[in-house]
Amino acid sequence: MKRVWTILLIAIFLSTCLWPSPPTIAQEAQPIAQVQAVTLDNGLQVLMVPRDGAPVTVVDVWVNVGSINETPEINGISHFFEHMVFKGTEKRPGTIDLEVASMGGRTNASTSFDWTHYYVLVPSEHTEQALDLMADITQNATFPEAEIAREKEVVLRELDQRSDDPEQFISFTLYQEFFQQHPYGLSLIGSAESLGRLTRDDFLRFMRQYYVPNNMVLVLVGDFDPEKTLTTVKAKFGGMKRQELPTLQVTPEPPRAEKVVKEIRRDVSQGYLVFGWPAPSIRQPQDVYAMDVLLAILSYGRGSRFYKRIFKELELVTDIQANFFTQKDPSIFSVYAAFPYENRALVEEAILAELGRVLDGELSEAELERAKTVLLAEYALSNETNAGLASTLGFYAIVAGDYRFALSYPDGVRRLTVRDVVEVARKYIDLNRYLEIVLVPEQAQPTKPQPIAEGVTLDNGLKIILREDHTSDVVAIQAFVGTGTRVESAEQAGIATLTQRLLLRGTQTRSEEEIFEEIENLGAMLGQGVLADMAHLYLVATENTWERALPIFLDVLLHPAFAEDELARLKDQTLNEIRAEADQNFNVIYDNFQRALYGDHGYGHPSLGTAESVQALTRDDVVRFYRQHYVPNNMVIAAVGDFNASRLLALLKARLSDLPRAPELPAAPPLQVQLAESREVVAEKESNLVWMMVGFPGPAVGSPDYPAMKVLNAIVGGDASSRLYSILRDRQGLAYSTGSFFPSRRADSHLATYVIVLPENAERAREGILQILEDIKEHGVTAEELARAQSSIVGNYLIDHETAERRAWYLGWYEMLGVGAEMDEKYPQLVRQVTSEDVQRVAKKYLQTYIVSLLGPRSGQ
């Protein structure tokens, strides 16, 4: 179940609860960062946070413009503008993506109702170059006519793609229906009509009006010298001229007078709904605090009301969450749910009943304190990365008008009382006046309403890898078990996921509710996952709480109850998820591809299993699977963070040394992929677009070919500088989404390319993919492509090591894959040692026969 519902394009870095607005700076506030703030003579606000840790820096430019500044005639220009600034300047004619890749960095942008922002994240040695790049694109974008015409089609395909996703479609619809007069009701992407009217003069005029220094905030967070960096900022941005800004006049949305239910029939396999009520603006900070805490009470974690009552006890939904995105003007408080459609009336009733309990004053001090703890822990964790902290500061600087609001937010939350939360709920939520959007399945019948860590291996075979890291107060512990789909039979497909999920449903001494009440009262997080070669259980806590959370973590791992009633509930929920997977087009083509490539081997199974296999699983099957695989000589524990390694090792040994070693581990089925000839698998579905995957066999992670295949993947489709992107998307305009991936597998893996295109472009796209690959096989790759791919892989690898959770992940993951934790340190070096000849060699070796997996419109559509 997701923790936060992402609304439209507005929650890239932080969950919605992280952007409210405290009114003043409380003296007792504990700042999330020491910010050096400077305002240049031209009005540009510069926020700098020098930070030890990973040697990376984020340069983040926030512009005080979004869809709120648009009219129906130019609707979508803010988002379209965001696309176009990357199309080149006089200094960088179409080379921006290549330059970022050459630095080993990553860049992106986001447009929302009140703001637009652009960031580039690079190894810190490239900070000055990154500043030059960001200054250039925000001041000197040229908006070539040919690129505008080509990008219009790309943006329209983006609109089509979002329409295909039920969750995104219902979120767009909520805003457009809720705001009938206020510009928040305009589409962030625009429409075919408004986009078709935009010209180069419109973009130049928009840039002159809004992309001016007194309407912008520049945020830098990372490993840089502030004095030297400020000198560079003044040189790059100081020449911009202050301008008078256009007057913003908006029509406030009138109060909602009645209940409105809007039903939309769609080609979906389950029901989706969202309720919407008015919510506070950032100018009402006390209300925002209380609304955030209300969200945590309702839907944050397994101790929340929605999870305990509607998801777990009543088993009515596959997903449910409350949401509120803080904006300059009054926003929306919403409740979203996905569910088997036959449950619709019960879901609606249950949601309104839970809200009614709050309105009736049924809220305890214990619930309030738990919600505060969870909320503030999430707030702290979100600022662990440089990009996360930059986003927090930039958001507040634009929306609240003062970045310092971020510093006092925790104290504003801590001061709340039960009465405060109940009163804000009563102020905004009226159970007789709301907007409800429901997606109804077409066939539904009407219903009622870093350096390598040192490690040890215990006598029983358990491997423990520990790394102290005192750059933050976060502690992450990962326990890996050698299961995954690889060890499953076709008859028991899904048992690895079912077993792993049941760990969190109760132990022999704790119920699920007790597990998560204890964990969340500590401000910690507990979760699990399953991959093709392993399952993992993780704990993220702080330096002050990890030792109290560790016994709970080990209890979950070692003493699961596997209660019959929990198994029955989880099986039913899994069956609902399997049905819901049919709505996720990318998952459909990927599952079909893997099934075609691997056949009955576990790699060919969907991670959830099939309806038939899951239905047949019994408690005896699960217990037997657990006893066979969850043994010390089939496990790795990796920990990274602010702990004393000797202390943690002693605690782990005390609990784990006596676990009996399994005399023999179950052998995973052998695998050697031999694809005799190319073939095609097709799924038909009502869709605006064709989703296509072309995939090939690939080497295992332990193969000498592995690093070269990683580089080949980056060149083919790894990012915006790749051949698929530059040729099929930018040059030919065939597809909005392109890419490729090469997963790391213990046994034979695969290289998969994909595109999302209009039906009439499908055959050209397929031929284009094959021609790109054939060209590499025949002519190899250029030295520039090789260097750029290597920098991109290594740069992104370093960036992905910012959090303790990810650093612990890599250590245990590599160990479990059989290549050793030392691979974490060796991998960048192995990538840099790859030659152009290596890339061409693996292309010739592996890119021979292939499988094409398609999903597209039904025949005759």
Coordinates of N, CA and C in Angstrom, one line a residue, residues 457-530:
T457 N 31.5 -13.7 9.2 CA 30.6 -14.8 8.9 C 30.5 -15.6 10.2
L458 N 29.4 -15.8 10.7 CA 29.2 -16.6 12.0 C 29.4 -18.1 11.6
D459 N 29.6 -18.9 12.7 CA 29.8 -20.3 12.5 C 28.6 -21.0 11.8
N460 N 27.4 -20.4 11.9 CA 26.3 -21.0 11.3 C 26.1 -20.6 9.8
G461 N 27.0 -19.8 9.3 CA 27.0 -19.3 7.9 C 26.4 -18.0 7.7
L462 N 25.8 -17.3 8.7 CA 25.2 -16.0 8.5 C 26.3 -15.0 8.3
K463 N 26.1 -14.2 7.2 CA 27.1 -13.1 6.9 C 26.6 -11.8 7.4
I464 N 27.4 -11.1 8.2 CA 27.0 -9.8 8.7 C 28.0 -8.7 8.2
I465 N 27.5 -7.7 7.6 CA 28.4 -6.6 7.0 C 28.0 -5.3 7.6
L466 N 28.9 -4.6 8.3 CA 28.6 -3.4 9.0 C 29.5 -2.3 8.6
R467 N 28.9 -1.1 8.4 CA 29.7 0.1 8.1 C 29.2 1.3 8.9
E468 N 30.1 1.8 9.8 CA 29.8 3.0 10.5 C 29.8 4.2 9.6
D469 N 28.8 5.1 9.7 CA 28.8 6.3 8.9 C 28.1 7.4 9.8
H470 N 28.9 8.3 10.2 CA 28.4 9.3 11.2 C 28.2 10.7 10.6
T471 N 27.9 10.7 9.3 CA 27.6 11.9 8.6 C 26.2 12.4 8.8
S472 N 25.3 11.4 9.2 CA 23.9 11.8 9.6 C 23.5 10.8 10.7
D473 N 22.4 11.1 11.4 CA 22.0 10.3 12.5 C 21.0 9.1 12.1
V474 N 21.1 8.7 10.8 CA 20.2 7.7 10.4 C 20.9 6.3 10.4
V475 N 20.2 5.3 10.8 CA 20.7 3.9 10.8 C 19.8 3.0 10.0
A476 N 20.4 2.3 9.1 CA 19.6 1.4 8.2 C 20.2 0.0 8.3
I477 N 19.3 -1.0 8.5 CA 19.6 -2.4 8.6 C 18.8 -3.2 7.6
Q478 N 19.5 -4.0 6.7 CA 18.9 -4.8 5.7 C 19.2 -6.3 6.0
A479 N 18.1 -7.1 6.0 CA 18.3 -8.5 6.1 C 17.9 -9.2 4.7
F480 N 18.8 -9.8 4.0 CA 18.5 -10.5 2.8 C 18.4 -12.0 2.9
V481 N 17.5 -12.6 2.2 CA 17.3 -14.0 2.2 C 17.3 -14.5 0.8
G482 N 18.0 -15.6 0.5 CA 18.1 -16.1 -0.8 C 16.9 -16.8 -1.3
T483 N 15.8 -16.1 -1.5 CA 14.6 -16.7 -2.1 C 14.3 -16.0 -3.5
G484 N 13.2 -15.2 -3.6 CA 12.9 -14.6 -4.8 C 12.2 -15.6 -5.8
T485 N 11.8 -15.0 -6.9 CA 11.1 -15.9 -7.9 C 12.0 -17.0 -8.4
R486 N 13.3 -16.8 -8.3 CA 14.2 -17.8 -8.9 C 14.1 -19.2 -8.3
V487 N 13.7 -19.3 -7.0 CA 13.6 -20.6 -6.4 C 12.2 -21.2 -6.5
E488 N 11.3 -20.5 -7.1 CA 9.9 -21.0 -7.1 C 9.6 -22.0 -8.2
S489 N 8.7 -22.9 -8.0 CA 8.2 -23.7 -9.1 C 7.0 -23.0 -9.7
A490 N 6.6 -23.5 -10.9 CA 5.4 -22.8 -11.5 C 4.2 -23.0 -10.6
E491 N 4.1 -24.2 -10.0 CA 2.9 -24.5 -9.2 C 2.8 -23.6 -7.9
Q492 N 4.0 -23.1 -7.5 CA 4.0 -22.3 -6.3 C 4.5 -20.9 -6.6
A493 N 4.3 -20.4 -7.8 CA 4.7 -19.1 -8.1 C 4.0 -18.1 -7.2
G494 N 4.7 -17.1 -6.6 CA 4.2 -16.2 -5.7 C 4.5 -16.5 -4.3
I495 N 5.0 -17.7 -4.0 CA 5.2 -18.1 -2.6 C 6.2 -17.2 -1.9
A496 N 7.3 -16.8 -2.6 CA 8.3 -16.0 -2.0 C 7.7 -14.6 -1.6
T497 N 6.9 -14.0 -2.4 CA 6.3 -12.7 -2.0 C 5.3 -12.9 -0.9
L498 N 4.5 -14.0 -1.0 CA 3.5 -14.2 0.1 C 4.2 -14.5 1.4
T499 N 5.2 -15.3 1.5 CA 5.9 -15.5 2.7 C 6.6 -14.3 3.3
Q500 N 7.2 -13.5 2.4 CA 7.9 -12.3 2.9 C 6.9 -11.3 3.4
R501 N 5.8 -11.1 2.8 CA 4.7 -10.2 3.2 C 4.1 -10.6 4.6
L502 N 4.0 -11.9 4.7 CA 3.4 -12.4 6.0 C 4.3 -12.1 7.2
L503 N 5.6 -11.9 7.0 CA 6.5 -11.5 8.1 C 5.9 -10.3 8.9
L504 N 5.4 -9.4 8.1 CA 4.9 -8.1 8.7 C 3.5 -8.2 9.2
R505 N 2.9 -9.4 9.1 CA 1.5 -9.6 9.6 C 1.4 -10.2 11.0
G506 N 2.5 -10.2 11.7 CA 2.4 -10.7 13.1 C 3.5 -11.7 13.4
T507 N 3.9 -11.7 14.6 CA 4.9 -12.7 15.1 C 4.2 -13.5 16.2
Q508 N 5.0 -14.4 16.8 CA 4.4 -15.3 17.8 C 4.1 -14.5 19.1
T509 N 4.6 -13.3 19.2 CA 4.3 -12.6 20.4 C 3.7 -11.2 20.2
R510 N 3.7 -10.7 18.9 CA 3.2 -9.4 18.5 C 2.2 -9.5 17.4
S511 N 1.1 -8.8 17.5 CA 0.2 -8.7 16.3 C 0.8 -7.6 15.4
E512 N 0.3 -7.6 14.2 CA 0.7 -6.6 13.2 C 0.6 -5.2 13.8
E513 N -0.5 -4.9 14.4 CA -0.8 -3.6 15.0 C 0.3 -3.3 16.1
E514 N 0.6 -4.2 16.9 CA 1.6 -4.0 17.9 C 3.0 -3.8 17.3
I515 N 3.3 -4.5 16.3 CA 4.6 -4.3 15.6 C 4.8 -2.9 15.2
F516 N 3.8 -2.4 14.4 CA 3.9 -1.1 13.8 C 3.6 0.1 14.8
E517 N 2.9 -0.2 15.8 CA 2.7 0.8 16.8 C 4.0 1.1 17.5
E518 N 4.7 0.0 17.9 CA 6.0 0.1 18.5 C 7.1 0.8 17.6
I519 N 7.1 0.3 16.3 CA 8.0 0.9 15.4 C 7.8 2.4 15.1
E520 N 6.5 2.7 14.9 CA 6.2 4.1 14.5 C 6.3 5.0 15.7
N521 N 6.1 4.5 16.9 CA 6.3 5.3 18.1 C 7.8 5.7 18.3
L522 N 8.6 4.9 17.7 CA 10.1 5.2 17.7 C 10.5 6.1 16.5
G523 N 9.5 6.5 15.6 CA 9.9 7.2 14.5 C 10.7 6.4 13.5
A524 N 10.6 5.1 13.5 CA 11.3 4.2 12.6 C 10.4 3.7 11.5
M525 N 11.0 3.1 10.5 CA 10.3 2.5 9.4 C 10.7 1.0 9.2
L526 N 9.8 0.2 8.9 CA 10.0 -1.2 8.7 C 9.3 -1.6 7.5
G527 N 10.0 -2.3 6.6 CA 9.4 -2.7 5.3 C 10.1 -3.9 4.7
Q528 N 9.5 -4.4 3.6 CA 10.1 -5.6 3.0 C 9.9 -5.5 1.4
G529 N 10.6 -6.4 0.8 CA 10.5 -6.5 -0.7 C 11.0 -7.8 -1.2
V530 N 10.6 -8.1 -2.4 CA 11.1 -9.4 -3.0 C 11.5 -9.1 -4.4

